[in-house]
Amino acid sequence: MWVTKRMHVTIEHVFERIVVGDFVSLYFDETFNDALSKELKLGRHLVRFDQSDKRIVRHVCYEPAREAGHAIDHAYGSSAASFVEELDYDRATRRGTWRTVPNKWADRVRNAGTIEFAAAGPSTRRRVEADVKIKAFGFGGIVERMVVAEIEKNYAATTAFTRAWLARAPH
């Protein structure tokens, strides 16, 4: 029996003393993103970057480094686990829709959501909504929890890195 699971997660952080426009510029800055990827141990390759006055479309391929014996090894074996993150960001609403496409089981795993940036006084609030859906025989819930845990872990690490980056930035 195939079971389809779905899990929703909301992640919100405030970044002090940076206005939304400057935060968005940082969010799409390649130097910042390359440094962030190194910090998170994510191999990163920019596949597409298009921008206009109205939109930014960015596709990035990530290949997370993993320790030998990681649980994902049972599924991937010696193949590298990777995914493409596709983001379509609307400059006017300061809201983007995203999805990730894994290199394995793309027909069974759906990870998609939104990211929004809003003013919080002189600061910026980043809000991420994610829906994770797994279609798997008998172990969908386990995979679903692993994906959500990775999302939460990576956003916590991204937040810490971003705050440290902003603290070093000249004012």
CSV table of N, CA and C in Angstrom, one decimal:
chain,number,residue,atom,x,y,z
A,1,MET,N,0.8,-1.2,0.0
A,1,MET,CA,0.0,0.0,0.0
A,1,MET,C,0.9,1.2,0.0
A,2,TRP,N,0.6,2.1,-0.9
A,2,TRP,CA,1.3,3.4,-1.0
A,2,TRP,C,0.6,4.4,-0.1
A,3,VAL,N,1.4,5.1,0.7
A,3,VAL,CA,0.9,6.1,1.6
A,3,VAL,C,1.5,7.5,1.2
A,4,THR,N,0.6,8.4,1.1
A,4,THR,CA,1.1,9.8,0.8
A,4,THR,C,1.0,10.6,2.1
A,5,LYS,N,2.1,11.1,2.5
A,5,LYS,CA,2.2,11.9,3.8
A,5,LYS,C,2.4,13.4,3.4
A,6,ARG,N,2.0,14.2,4.3
A,6,ARG,CA,2.2,15.7,4.1
A,6,ARG,C,2.5,16.3,5.5
A,7,MET,N,3.5,17.2,5.5
A,7,MET,CA,3.9,17.9,6.7
A,7,MET,C,4.1,19.3,6.3
A,8,HIS,N,3.6,20.2,7.2
A,8,HIS,CA,3.8,21.7,7.0
A,8,HIS,C,4.7,22.2,8.1
A,9,VAL,N,5.6,23.1,7.7
A,9,VAL,CA,6.4,23.8,8.6
A,9,VAL,C,6.5,25.3,8.3
A,10,THR,N,6.5,26.1,9.3
A,10,THR,CA,6.7,27.6,9.2
A,10,THR,C,7.9,27.9,10.0
A,11,ILE,N,8.8,28.7,9.3
A,11,ILE,CA,10.0,29.1,10.0
A,11,ILE,C,10.1,30.6,9.8
A,12,GLU,N,10.3,31.3,10.9
A,12,GLU,CA,10.4,32.8,10.9
A,12,GLU,C,11.5,33.3,11.7
A,13,HIS,N,12.3,34.3,11.2
A,13,HIS,CA,13.4,34.9,11.9
A,13,HIS,C,13.4,36.4,11.5
A,14,VAL,N,13.8,37.2,12.5
A,14,VAL,CA,14.0,38.6,12.3
A,14,VAL,C,15.5,38.9,12.3
A,15,PHE,N,15.9,39.8,11.3
A,15,PHE,CA,17.2,40.2,11.2
A,15,PHE,C,17.3,41.7,11.5
A,16,GLU,N,18.0,42.0,12.6
A,16,GLU,CA,18.0,43.3,13.1
A,16,GLU,C,18.8,44.3,12.3
A,17,ARG,N,18.3,45.5,12.3
A,17,ARG,CA,19.0,46.7,11.7
A,17,ARG,C,19.4,46.5,10.2
A,18,ILE,N,18.5,45.8,9.4
A,18,ILE,CA,18.7,45.8,8.0
A,18,ILE,C,17.3,45.9,7.4
A,19,VAL,N,17.1,46.9,6.5
A,19,VAL,CA,15.8,47.1,5.9
A,19,VAL,C,15.6,46.0,4.8
A,20,VAL,N,14.3,45.8,4.5
A,20,VAL,CA,13.9,44.8,3.6
A,20,VAL,C,14.7,44.8,2.2
A,21,GLY,N,14.8,46.0,1.6
A,21,GLY,CA,15.5,46.1,0.3
A,21,GLY,C,16.9,45.6,0.4
A,22,ASP,N,17.6,46.0,1.5
A,22,ASP,CA,19.0,45.6,1.6
A,22,ASP,C,19.1,44.1,1.9
A,23,PHE,N,18.1,43.6,2.7
A,23,PHE,CA,18.1,42.2,3.0
A,23,PHE,C,17.9,41.3,1.7
A,24,VAL,N,17.0,41.8,0.9
A,24,VAL,CA,16.7,41.1,-0.4
A,24,VAL,C,18.0,41.1,-1.3
A,25,SER,N,18.6,42.2,-1.3
A,25,SER,CA,19.9,42.3,-2.1
A,25,SER,C,20.9,41.3,-1.6
A,26,LEU,N,21.0,41.2,-0.2
A,26,LEU,CA,21.9,40.2,0.4
A,26,LEU,C,21.5,38.8,0.0
A,27,TYR,N,20.2,38.5,0.1
A,27,TYR,CA,19.7,37.2,-0.1
A,27,TYR,C,20.0,36.7,-1.5
A,28,PHE,N,20.1,37.5,-2.5
A,28,PHE,CA,20.4,37.1,-3.9
A,28,PHE,C,21.8,37.4,-4.3
A,29,ASP,N,22.7,37.8,-3.3
A,29,ASP,CA,24.1,38.1,-3.6
A,29,ASP,C,24.9,36.8,-3.7
A,30,GLU,N,25.6,36.7,-4.8
A,30,GLU,CA,26.3,35.4,-5.1
A,30,GLU,C,27.5,35.3,-4.1
A,31,THR,N,28.2,36.3,-3.7
A,31,THR,CA,29.3,36.2,-2.8
A,31,THR,C,28.8,35.7,-1.5
A,32,PHE,N,27.7,36.3,-1.0
A,32,PHE,CA,27.1,35.8,0.3
A,32,PHE,C,26.6,34.4,0.2
A,33,ASN,N,26.0,34.0,-0.9
A,33,ASN,CA,25.5,32.6,-1.1
A,33,ASN,C,26.6,31.6,-1.2
A,34,ASP,N,27.6,31.9,-1.9
A,34,ASP,CA,28.8,31.0,-1.9
A,34,ASP,C,29.4,30.8,-0.6
A,35,ALA,N,29.5,31.8,0.2
A,35,ALA,CA,30.1,31.7,1.6
A,35,ALA,C,29.1,30.9,2.5
A,36,LEU,N,27.8,31.2,2.3
A,36,LEU,CA,26.8,30.4,3.1
A,36,LEU,C,26.9,28.9,2.7
A,37,SER,N,27.0,28.6,1.5
A,37,SER,CA,27.0,27.2,1.1
A,37,SER,C,28.2,26.5,1.6
A,38,LYS,N,29.4,27.2,1.6
A,38,LYS,CA,30.6,26.6,2.2
A,38,LYS,C,30.4,26.3,3.7
A,39,GLU,N,29.8,27.3,4.4
A,39,GLU,CA,29.5,27.1,5.8
A,39,GLU,C,28.6,25.9,6.1
A,40,LEU,N,27.6,25.8,5.2
A,40,LEU,CA,26.6,24.7,5.4
A,40,LEU,C,27.0,23.4,4.8
A,41,LYS,N,28.2,23.4,4.2
A,41,LYS,CA,28.8,22.2,3.5
A,41,LYS,C,27.8,21.7,2.4
A,42,LEU,N,27.4,22.6,1.6
A,42,LEU,CA,26.5,22.3,0.5
A,42,LEU,C,27.3,22.7,-0.8
A,43,GLY,N,27.6,21.7,-1.6
A,43,GLY,CA,28.1,22.0,-2.9
A,43,GLY,C,27.0,22.8,-3.6
A,44,ARG,N,27.4,23.9,-4.3
A,44,ARG,CA,26.5,24.8,-4.9
A,44,ARG,C,26.9,25.2,-6.3
A,45,HIS,N,25.9,25.1,-7.2
A,45,HIS,CA,26.1,25.5,-8.6
A,45,HIS,C,24.9,26.3,-9.1
A,46,LEU,N,25.1,27.5,-9.5
A,46,LEU,CA,24.1,28.4,-10.0
A,46,LEU,C,23.7,27.9,-11.4
A,47,VAL,N,22.5,27.5,-11.6
A,47,VAL,CA,22.0,26.9,-12.9
A,47,VAL,C,21.4,28.0,-13.7
A,48,ARG,N,20.6,28.9,-13.0
A,48,ARG,CA,19.9,29.9,-13.7
A,48,ARG,C,19.7,31.1,-12.8
A,49,PHE,N,19.9,32.3,-13.4
A,49,PHE,CA,19.6,33.5,-12.6
A,49,PHE,C,19.1,34.6,-13.6
A,50,ASP,N,17.8,34.9,-13.6
A,50,ASP,CA,17.2,35.9,-14.4
A,50,ASP,C,16.6,36.9,-13.5
A,51,GLN,N,16.8,38.2,-13.8
A,51,GLN,CA,16.1,39.2,-13.0
A,51,GLN,C,15.6,40.3,-13.9
A,52,SER,N,14.5,40.9,-13.5
A,52,SER,CA,13.9,42.0,-14.2
A,52,SER,C,13.4,43.0,-13.1
A,53,ASP,N,12.7,44.1,-13.5
A,53,ASP,CA,12.2,45.0,-12.5
A,53,ASP,C,11.1,44.3,-11.6
A,54,LYS,N,10.5,43.3,-12.2
A,54,LYS,CA,9.4,42.6,-11.5
A,54,LYS,C,9.7,41.3,-10.8
A,55,ARG,N,10.6,40.6,-11.3
A,55,ARG,CA,10.9,39.2,-10.8
A,55,ARG,C,12.4,38.9,-10.8
A,56,ILE,N,12.6,37.9,-9.9
A,56,ILE,CA,13.9,37.2,-9.9
A,56,ILE,C,13.6,35.7,-10.0
A,57,VAL,N,14.3,35.0,-10.9
A,57,VAL,CA,14.1,33.6,-11.0
A,57,VAL,C,15.6,33.0,-10.8
A,58,ARG,N,15.7,32.2,-9.8
A,58,ARG,CA,17.0,31.6,-9.5
A,58,ARG,C,16.8,30.1,-9.3
A,59,HIS,N,17.7,29.3,-10.0
A,59,HIS,CA,17.7,27.9,-9.9
A,59,HIS,C,19.1,27.5,-9.4
A,60,VAL,N,19.3,26.8,-8.4
A,60,VAL,CA,20.6,26.4,-7.8
A,60,VAL,C,20.6,24.9,-7.6
A,61,CYS,N,21.6,24.2,-8.0
A,61,CYS,CA,21.8,22.8,-7.7
A,61,CYS,C,22.7,22.7,-6.5
A,62,TYR,N,22.2,22.0,-5.5
A,62,TYR,CA,23.0,21.7,-4.2
A,62,TYR,C,23.3,20.2,-4.1
A,63,GLU,N,24.5,20.0,-3.6
A,63,GLU,CA,24.9,18.6,-3.3
A,63,GLU,C,25.4,18.6,-1.9
A,64,PRO,N,24.6,18.3,-0.9
A,64,PRO,CA,25.0,18.3,0.5
A,64,PRO,C,26.1,17.2,0.7
A,65,ALA,N,27.1,17.7,1.5
A,65,ALA,CA,28.1,16.7,2.0
A,65,ALA,C,27.5,15.9,3.1
A,66,ARG,N,27.8,14.6,3.1
A,66,ARG,CA,27.3,13.8,4.2
A,66,ARG,C,28.4,12.9,4.7
A,67,GLU,N,28.2,12.6,6.0
A,67,GLU,CA,29.1,11.7,6.6
A,67,GLU,C,28.8,10.2,6.2
A,68,ALA,N,29.9,9.4,6.2
A,68,ALA,CA,29.7,8.0,5.9
A,68,ALA,C,28.8,7.4,6.9
A,69,GLY,N,27.9,6.5,6.4
A,69,GLY,CA,26.9,5.9,7.3
A,69,GLY,C,25.7,6.7,7.6
A,70,HIS,N,25.5,7.8,6.9
A,70,HIS,CA,24.3,8.6,7.1
A,70,HIS,C,23.1,7.8,6.6
A,71,ALA,N,22.0,8.0,7.2
A,71,ALA,CA,20.7,7.3,6.9
A,71,ALA,C,20.4,7.3,5.4
A,72,ILE,N,20.7,8.4,4.8
A,72,ILE,CA,20.4,8.5,3.3
A,72,ILE,C,21.2,7.5,2.5
A,73,ASP,N,22.3,7.1,3.0
A,73,ASP,CA,23.1,6.1,2.3
A,73,ASP,C,22.4,4.8,1.9
A,74,HIS,N,21.4,4.5,2.8
A,74,HIS,CA,20.7,3.2,2.6
A,74,HIS,C,19.8,3.4,1.3
A,75,ALA,N,19.4,4.6,1.0
A,75,ALA,CA,18.5,4.9,-0.1
A,75,ALA,C,19.4,5.2,-1.4
A,76,TYR,N,20.4,6.0,-1.2
A,76,TYR,CA,21.2,6.5,-2.3
A,76,TYR,C,22.4,5.6,-2.6
A,77,GLY,N,22.9,4.8,-1.7
A,77,GLY,CA,24.1,4.1,-1.9
A,77,GLY,C,25.3,5.0,-2.1
A,78,SER,N,26.1,4.7,-3.1
A,78,SER,CA,27.2,5.6,-3.4
A,78,SER,C,26.9,6.8,-4.2
A,79,SER,N,25.7,6.9,-4.7
A,79,SER,CA,25.3,8.1,-5.5
A,79,SER,C,25.2,9.3,-4.6
A,80,ALA,N,25.6,10.4,-5.2
A,80,ALA,CA,25.5,11.7,-4.4
A,80,ALA,C,24.0,12.1,-4.4
A,81,ALA,N,23.6,12.5,-3.2
A,81,ALA,CA,22.2,13.1,-3.1
A,81,ALA,C,22.3,14.6,-3.5
A,82,SER,N,21.5,15.0,-4.4
A,82,SER,CA,21.5,16.4,-4.8
A,82,SER,C,20.1,16.8,-5.0
A,83,PHE,N,19.9,18.2,-5.1
A,83,PHE,CA,18.6,18.7,-5.5
A,83,PHE,C,18.8,20.1,-6.1
A,84,VAL,N,17.8,20.4,-6.9
A,84,VAL,CA,17.7,21.8,-7.5
A,84,VAL,C,16.6,22.6,-6.8
A,85,GLU,N,17.0,23.7,-6.3
A,85,GLU,CA,16.1,24.6,-5.7
A,85,GLU,C,15.7,25.6,-6.8
A,86,GLU,N,14.4,25.7,-7.1
A,86,GLU,CA,13.8,26.7,-8.0
A,86,GLU,C,13.0,27.7,-7.3
A,87,LEU,N,13.4,29.0,-7.5
A,87,LEU,CA,12.8,30.1,-6.8
A,87,LEU,C,12.3,31.1,-7.8
A,88,ASP,N,11.0,31.5,-7.7
A,88,ASP,CA,10.5,32.6,-8.5
A,88,ASP,C,10.0,33.7,-7.5
A,89,TYR,N,10.7,34.8,-7.5
A,89,TYR,CA,10.5,35.8,-6.5
A,89,TYR,C,9.9,37.1,-7.1
A,90,ASP,N,8.8,37.5,-6.6
A,90,ASP,CA,8.1,38.7,-7.0
A,90,ASP,C,8.6,39.9,-6.2
A,91,ARG,N,9.2,40.9,-6.9
A,91,ARG,CA,9.8,42.0,-6.2
A,91,ARG,C,8.7,42.9,-5.5
A,92,ALA,N,7.6,43.1,-6.1
A,92,ALA,CA,6.5,43.9,-5.6
A,92,ALA,C,6.0,43.4,-4.3
A,93,THR,N,5.7,42.1,-4.3
A,93,THR,CA,5.1,41.6,-3.1
A,93,THR,C,6.1,41.1,-2.0
A,94,ARG,N,7.4,41.1,-2.5
A,94,ARG,CA,8.5,40.6,-1.6
A,94,ARG,C,8.2,39.1,-1.2
A,95,ARG,N,7.7,38.4,-2.1
A,95,ARG,CA,7.3,37.0,-1.8
A,95,ARG,C,7.7,36.1,-3.0
A,96,GLY,N,8.3,35.0,-2.7
A,96,GLY,CA,8.7,34.0,-3.7
A,96,GLY,C,8.1,32.7,-3.4
A,97,THR,N,7.9,31.9,-4.5
A,97,THR,CA,7.5,30.6,-4.4
A,97,THR,C,8.7,29.7,-4.8
A,98,TRP,N,8.9,28.6,-4.1
A,98,TRP,CA,10.0,27.8,-4.4
A,98,TRP,C,9.6,26.3,-4.3
A,99,ARG,N,10.5,25.5,-4.9
A,99,ARG,CA,10.3,24.0,-4.8
A,99,ARG,C,11.7,23.5,-5.0
A,100,THR,N,11.9,22.3,-4.4
A,100,THR,CA,13.1,21.6,-4.6
A,100,THR,C,12.8,20.3,-5.4
A,101,VAL,N,13.7,20.0,-6.3
A,101,VAL,CA,13.6,18.8,-7.1
A,101,VAL,C,14.8,17.9,-6.9
A,102,PRO,N,14.5,16.8,-6.2
A,102,PRO,CA,15.7,15.9,-5.9
A,102,PRO,C,16.1,15.1,-7.1
A,103,ASN,N,17.4,14.7,-7.1
A,103,ASN,CA,17.9,13.9,-8.2
A,103,ASN,C,17.4,12.4,-8.2
A,104,LYS,N,16.8,12.0,-7.1
A,104,LYS,CA,16.2,10.7,-6.9
A,104,LYS,C,14.8,10.8,-6.4
A,105,TRP,N,13.9,10.0,-6.9
A,105,TRP,CA,12.5,10.0,-6.5
A,105,TRP,C,11.8,11.3,-6.6
A,106,ALA,N,12.0,12.0,-7.6
A,106,ALA,CA,11.3,13.3,-7.8
A,106,ALA,C,9.8,13.1,-8.0
A,107,ASP,N,9.4,11.9,-8.4
A,107,ASP,CA,8.0,11.6,-8.6
A,107,ASP,C,7.3,11.3,-7.2
A,108,ARG,N,8.1,11.0,-6.2
A,108,ARG,CA,7.6,10.7,-4.9
A,108,ARG,C,7.8,11.7,-3.8
A,109,VAL,N,8.7,12.6,-4.0
A,109,VAL,CA,9.0,13.6,-3.0
A,109,VAL,C,8.6,15.0,-3.5
A,110,ARG,N,7.8,15.8,-2.8
A,110,ARG,CA,7.5,17.1,-3.1
A,110,ARG,C,7.8,18.0,-1.9
A,111,ASN,N,8.7,19.0,-2.1
A,111,ASN,CA,9.1,19.9,-1.1
A,111,ASN,C,9.0,21.3,-1.8
A,112,ALA,N,8.0,22.1,-1.3
A,112,ALA,CA,7.7,23.4,-1.9
A,112,ALA,C,7.1,24.3,-0.9
A,113,GLY,N,7.2,25.6,-1.2
A,113,GLY,CA,6.6,26.6,-0.3
A,113,GLY,C,6.8,28.0,-0.8
A,114,THR,N,6.8,28.9,0.2
A,114,THR,CA,7.0,30.3,-0.1
A,114,THR,C,8.0,30.9,0.9
A,115,ILE,N,8.6,32.0,0.5
A,115,ILE,CA,9.5,32.8,1.3
A,115,ILE,C,9.0,34.2,1.2
A,116,GLU,N,8.9,34.9,2.3
A,116,GLU,CA,8.5,36.3,2.3
A,116,GLU,C,9.4,37.1,3.1
A,117,PHE,N,9.6,38.4,2.7
A,117,PHE,CA,10.4,39.3,3.5
A,117,PHE,C,9.5,40.5,3.8
A,118,ALA,N,9.5,40.9,5.1
A,118,ALA,CA,8.6,42.1,5.5
A,118,ALA,C,9.4,42.9,6.5
A,119,ALA,N,9.0,44.2,6.5
A,119,ALA,CA,9.6,45.1,7.5
A,119,ALA,C,9.1,44.8,8.9
A,120,ALA,N,10.1,44.9,9.8
A,120,ALA,CA,9.8,44.7,11.2
A,120,ALA,C,10.5,45.9,11.9
A,121,GLY,N,9.9,47.0,11.8
A,121,GLY,CA,10.6,48.2,12.3
A,121,GLY,C,11.8,48.5,11.4
A,122,PRO,N,12.9,48.7,12.0
A,122,PRO,CA,14.1,49.0,11.2
A,122,PRO,C,14.8,47.6,10.7
A,123,SER,N,14.1,46.5,10.9
A,123,SER,CA,14.7,45.2,10.7
A,123,SER,C,13.8,44.5,9.6
A,124,THR,N,14.2,43.3,9.3
A,124,THR,CA,13.5,42.5,8.3
A,124,THR,C,13.1,41.1,8.9
A,125,ARG,N,11.9,40.7,8.6
A,125,ARG,CA,11.4,39.4,9.0
A,125,ARG,C,11.3,38.5,7.8
A,126,ARG,N,12.0,37.4,7.9
A,126,ARG,CA,11.9,36.4,6.8
A,126,ARG,C,11.0,35.2,7.3
A,127,ARG,N,10.0,34.9,6.5
A,127,ARG,CA,9.1,33.9,6.8
A,127,ARG,C,9.1,32.8,5.7
A,128,VAL,N,9.3,31.6,6.1
A,128,VAL,CA,9.3,30.5,5.1
A,128,VAL,C,8.2,29.5,5.5
A,129,GLU,N,7.4,29.2,4.5
A,129,GLU,CA,6.4,28.2,4.6
A,129,GLU,C,6.8,27.0,3.7
A,130,ALA,N,6.8,25.8,4.3
A,130,ALA,CA,7.2,24.6,3.5
A,130,ALA,C,6.2,23.5,3.7
A,131,ASP,N,5.8,22.9,2.6
A,131,ASP,CA,5.0,21.7,2.6
A,131,ASP,C,5.9,20.5,2.0
A,132,VAL,N,6.0,19.5,2.8
A,132,VAL,CA,6.7,18.3,2.4
A,132,VAL,C,5.7,17.2,2.2
A,133,LYS,N,5.7,16.6,1.1
A,133,LYS,CA,4.8,15.5,0.8
A,133,LYS,C,5.7,14.3,0.3
A,134,ILE,N,5.5,13.2,0.9
A,134,ILE,CA,6.2,12.0,0.5
A,134,ILE,C,5.2,10.9,0.2
A,135,LYS,N,5.5,10.3,-1.0
A,135,LYS,CA,4.7,9.1,-1.4
A,135,LYS,C,5.6,7.9,-1.3
A,136,ALA,N,5.4,7.1,-0.3
A,136,ALA,CA,6.4,6.0,-0.1
A,136,ALA,C,5.7,4.8,0.4
A,137,PHE,N,6.2,3.6,0.2
A,137,PHE,CA,5.7,2.4,0.7
A,137,PHE,C,6.2,2.1,2.1
A,138,GLY,N,5.4,2.4,3.1
A,138,GLY,CA,5.8,2.0,4.5
A,138,GLY,C,6.7,2.9,5.3
A,139,PHE,N,7.4,3.8,4.6
A,139,PHE,CA,8.4,4.6,5.4
A,139,PHE,C,8.3,6.1,5.1
A,140,GLY,N,7.2,6.5,4.5
A,140,GLY,CA,7.0,7.9,4.1
A,140,GLY,C,7.2,8.9,5.3
A,141,GLY,N,6.6,8.5,6.4
A,141,GLY,CA,6.7,9.3,7.6
A,141,GLY,C,8.1,9.6,8.1
A,142,ILE,N,8.9,8.5,8.0
A,142,ILE,CA,10.3,8.7,8.4
A,142,ILE,C,11.0,9.6,7.5
A,143,VAL,N,10.9,9.5,6.2
A,143,VAL,CA,11.5,10.4,5.3
A,143,VAL,C,11.0,11.8,5.4
A,144,GLU,N,9.7,11.9,5.6
A,144,GLU,CA,9.1,13.2,5.8
A,144,GLU,C,9.8,14.0,7.0
A,145,ARG,N,9.9,13.3,8.1
A,145,ARG,CA,10.5,13.9,9.3
A,145,ARG,C,11.9,14.2,9.1
A,146,MET,N,12.7,13.4,8.3
A,146,MET,CA,14.1,13.7,8.0
A,146,MET,C,14.2,15.0,7.2
A,147,VAL,N,13.3,15.1,6.2
A,147,VAL,CA,13.3,16.3,5.3
A,147,VAL,C,13.0,17.5,6.1
A,148,VAL,N,12.0,17.5,6.9
A,148,VAL,CA,11.6,18.7,7.8
A,148,VAL,C,12.7,19.0,8.7
A,149,ALA,N,13.3,18.0,9.3
A,149,ALA,CA,14.4,18.3,10.3
A,149,ALA,C,15.6,18.9,9.6
A,150,GLU,N,15.9,18.5,8.3
A,150,GLU,CA,17.0,19.1,7.5
A,150,GLU,C,16.6,20.6,7.2
A,151,ILE,N,15.4,20.8,6.8
A,151,ILE,CA,14.9,22.2,6.5
A,151,ILE,C,15.1,23.1,7.8
A,152,GLU,N,14.7,22.6,8.9
A,152,GLU,CA,14.8,23.4,10.1
A,152,GLU,C,16.2,23.6,10.5
A,153,LYS,N,17.0,22.6,10.4
A,153,LYS,CA,18.4,22.7,10.8
A,153,LYS,C,19.2,23.7,9.9
A,154,ASN,N,18.9,23.6,8.6
A,154,ASN,CA,19.5,24.5,7.6
A,154,ASN,C,19.1,25.9,7.8
A,155,TYR,N,17.8,26.2,8.1
A,155,TYR,CA,17.4,27.6,8.3
A,155,TYR,C,18.0,28.1,9.6
A,156,ALA,N,18.1,27.3,10.6
A,156,ALA,CA,18.8,27.8,11.9
A,156,ALA,C,20.2,28.1,11.6
A,157,ALA,N,20.9,27.3,10.9
A,157,ALA,CA,22.3,27.6,10.5
A,157,ALA,C,22.5,28.8,9.6
A,158,THR,N,21.5,28.9,8.6
A,158,THR,CA,21.5,30.0,7.7
A,158,THR,C,21.3,31.3,8.5
A,159,THR,N,20.4,31.3,9.5
A,159,THR,CA,20.1,32.5,10.3
A,159,THR,C,21.4,32.9,11.1
A,160,ALA,N,22.0,31.9,11.7
A,160,ALA,CA,23.2,32.2,12.5
A,160,ALA,C,24.3,32.8,11.6
A,161,PHE,N,24.5,32.2,10.4
A,161,PHE,CA,25.5,32.7,9.5
A,161,PHE,C,25.2,34.1,9.0
A,162,THR,N,23.9,34.3,8.7
A,162,THR,CA,23.5,35.6,8.2
A,162,THR,C,23.7,36.7,9.2
A,163,ARG,N,23.3,36.4,10.4
A,163,ARG,CA,23.5,37.4,11.5
A,163,ARG,C,25.0,37.7,11.8
A,164,ALA,N,25.8,36.7,11.7
A,164,ALA,CA,27.3,36.9,11.8
A,164,ALA,C,27.8,37.8,10.6
A,165,TRP,N,27.3,37.5,9.5
A,165,TRP,CA,27.7,38.2,8.2
A,165,TRP,C,27.3,39.7,8.4
A,166,LEU,N,26.1,39.9,8.8
A,166,LEU,CA,25.6,41.3,9.0
A,166,LEU,C,26.4,42.0,10.1
A,167,ALA,N,26.8,41.3,11.2
A,167,ALA,CA,27.6,41.9,12.3
A,167,ALA,C,28.9,42.4,11.8
A,168,ARG,N,29.5,41.7,10.8
A,168,ARG,CA,30.8,42.0,10.2
A,168,ARG,C,30.7,43.2,9.2
A,169,ALA,N,29.6,43.3,8.6
A,169,ALA,CA,29.4,44.3,7.6
A,169,ALA,C,29.6,45.7,8.1
A,170,PRO,N,30.3,46.6,7.3
A,170,PRO,CA,30.5,48.0,7.7
A,170,PRO,C,29.1,48.7,7.7
A,171,HIS,N,28.9,49.6,8.6
A,171,HIS,CA,27.7,50.3,8.7
A,171,HIS,C,27.8,51.7,8.1
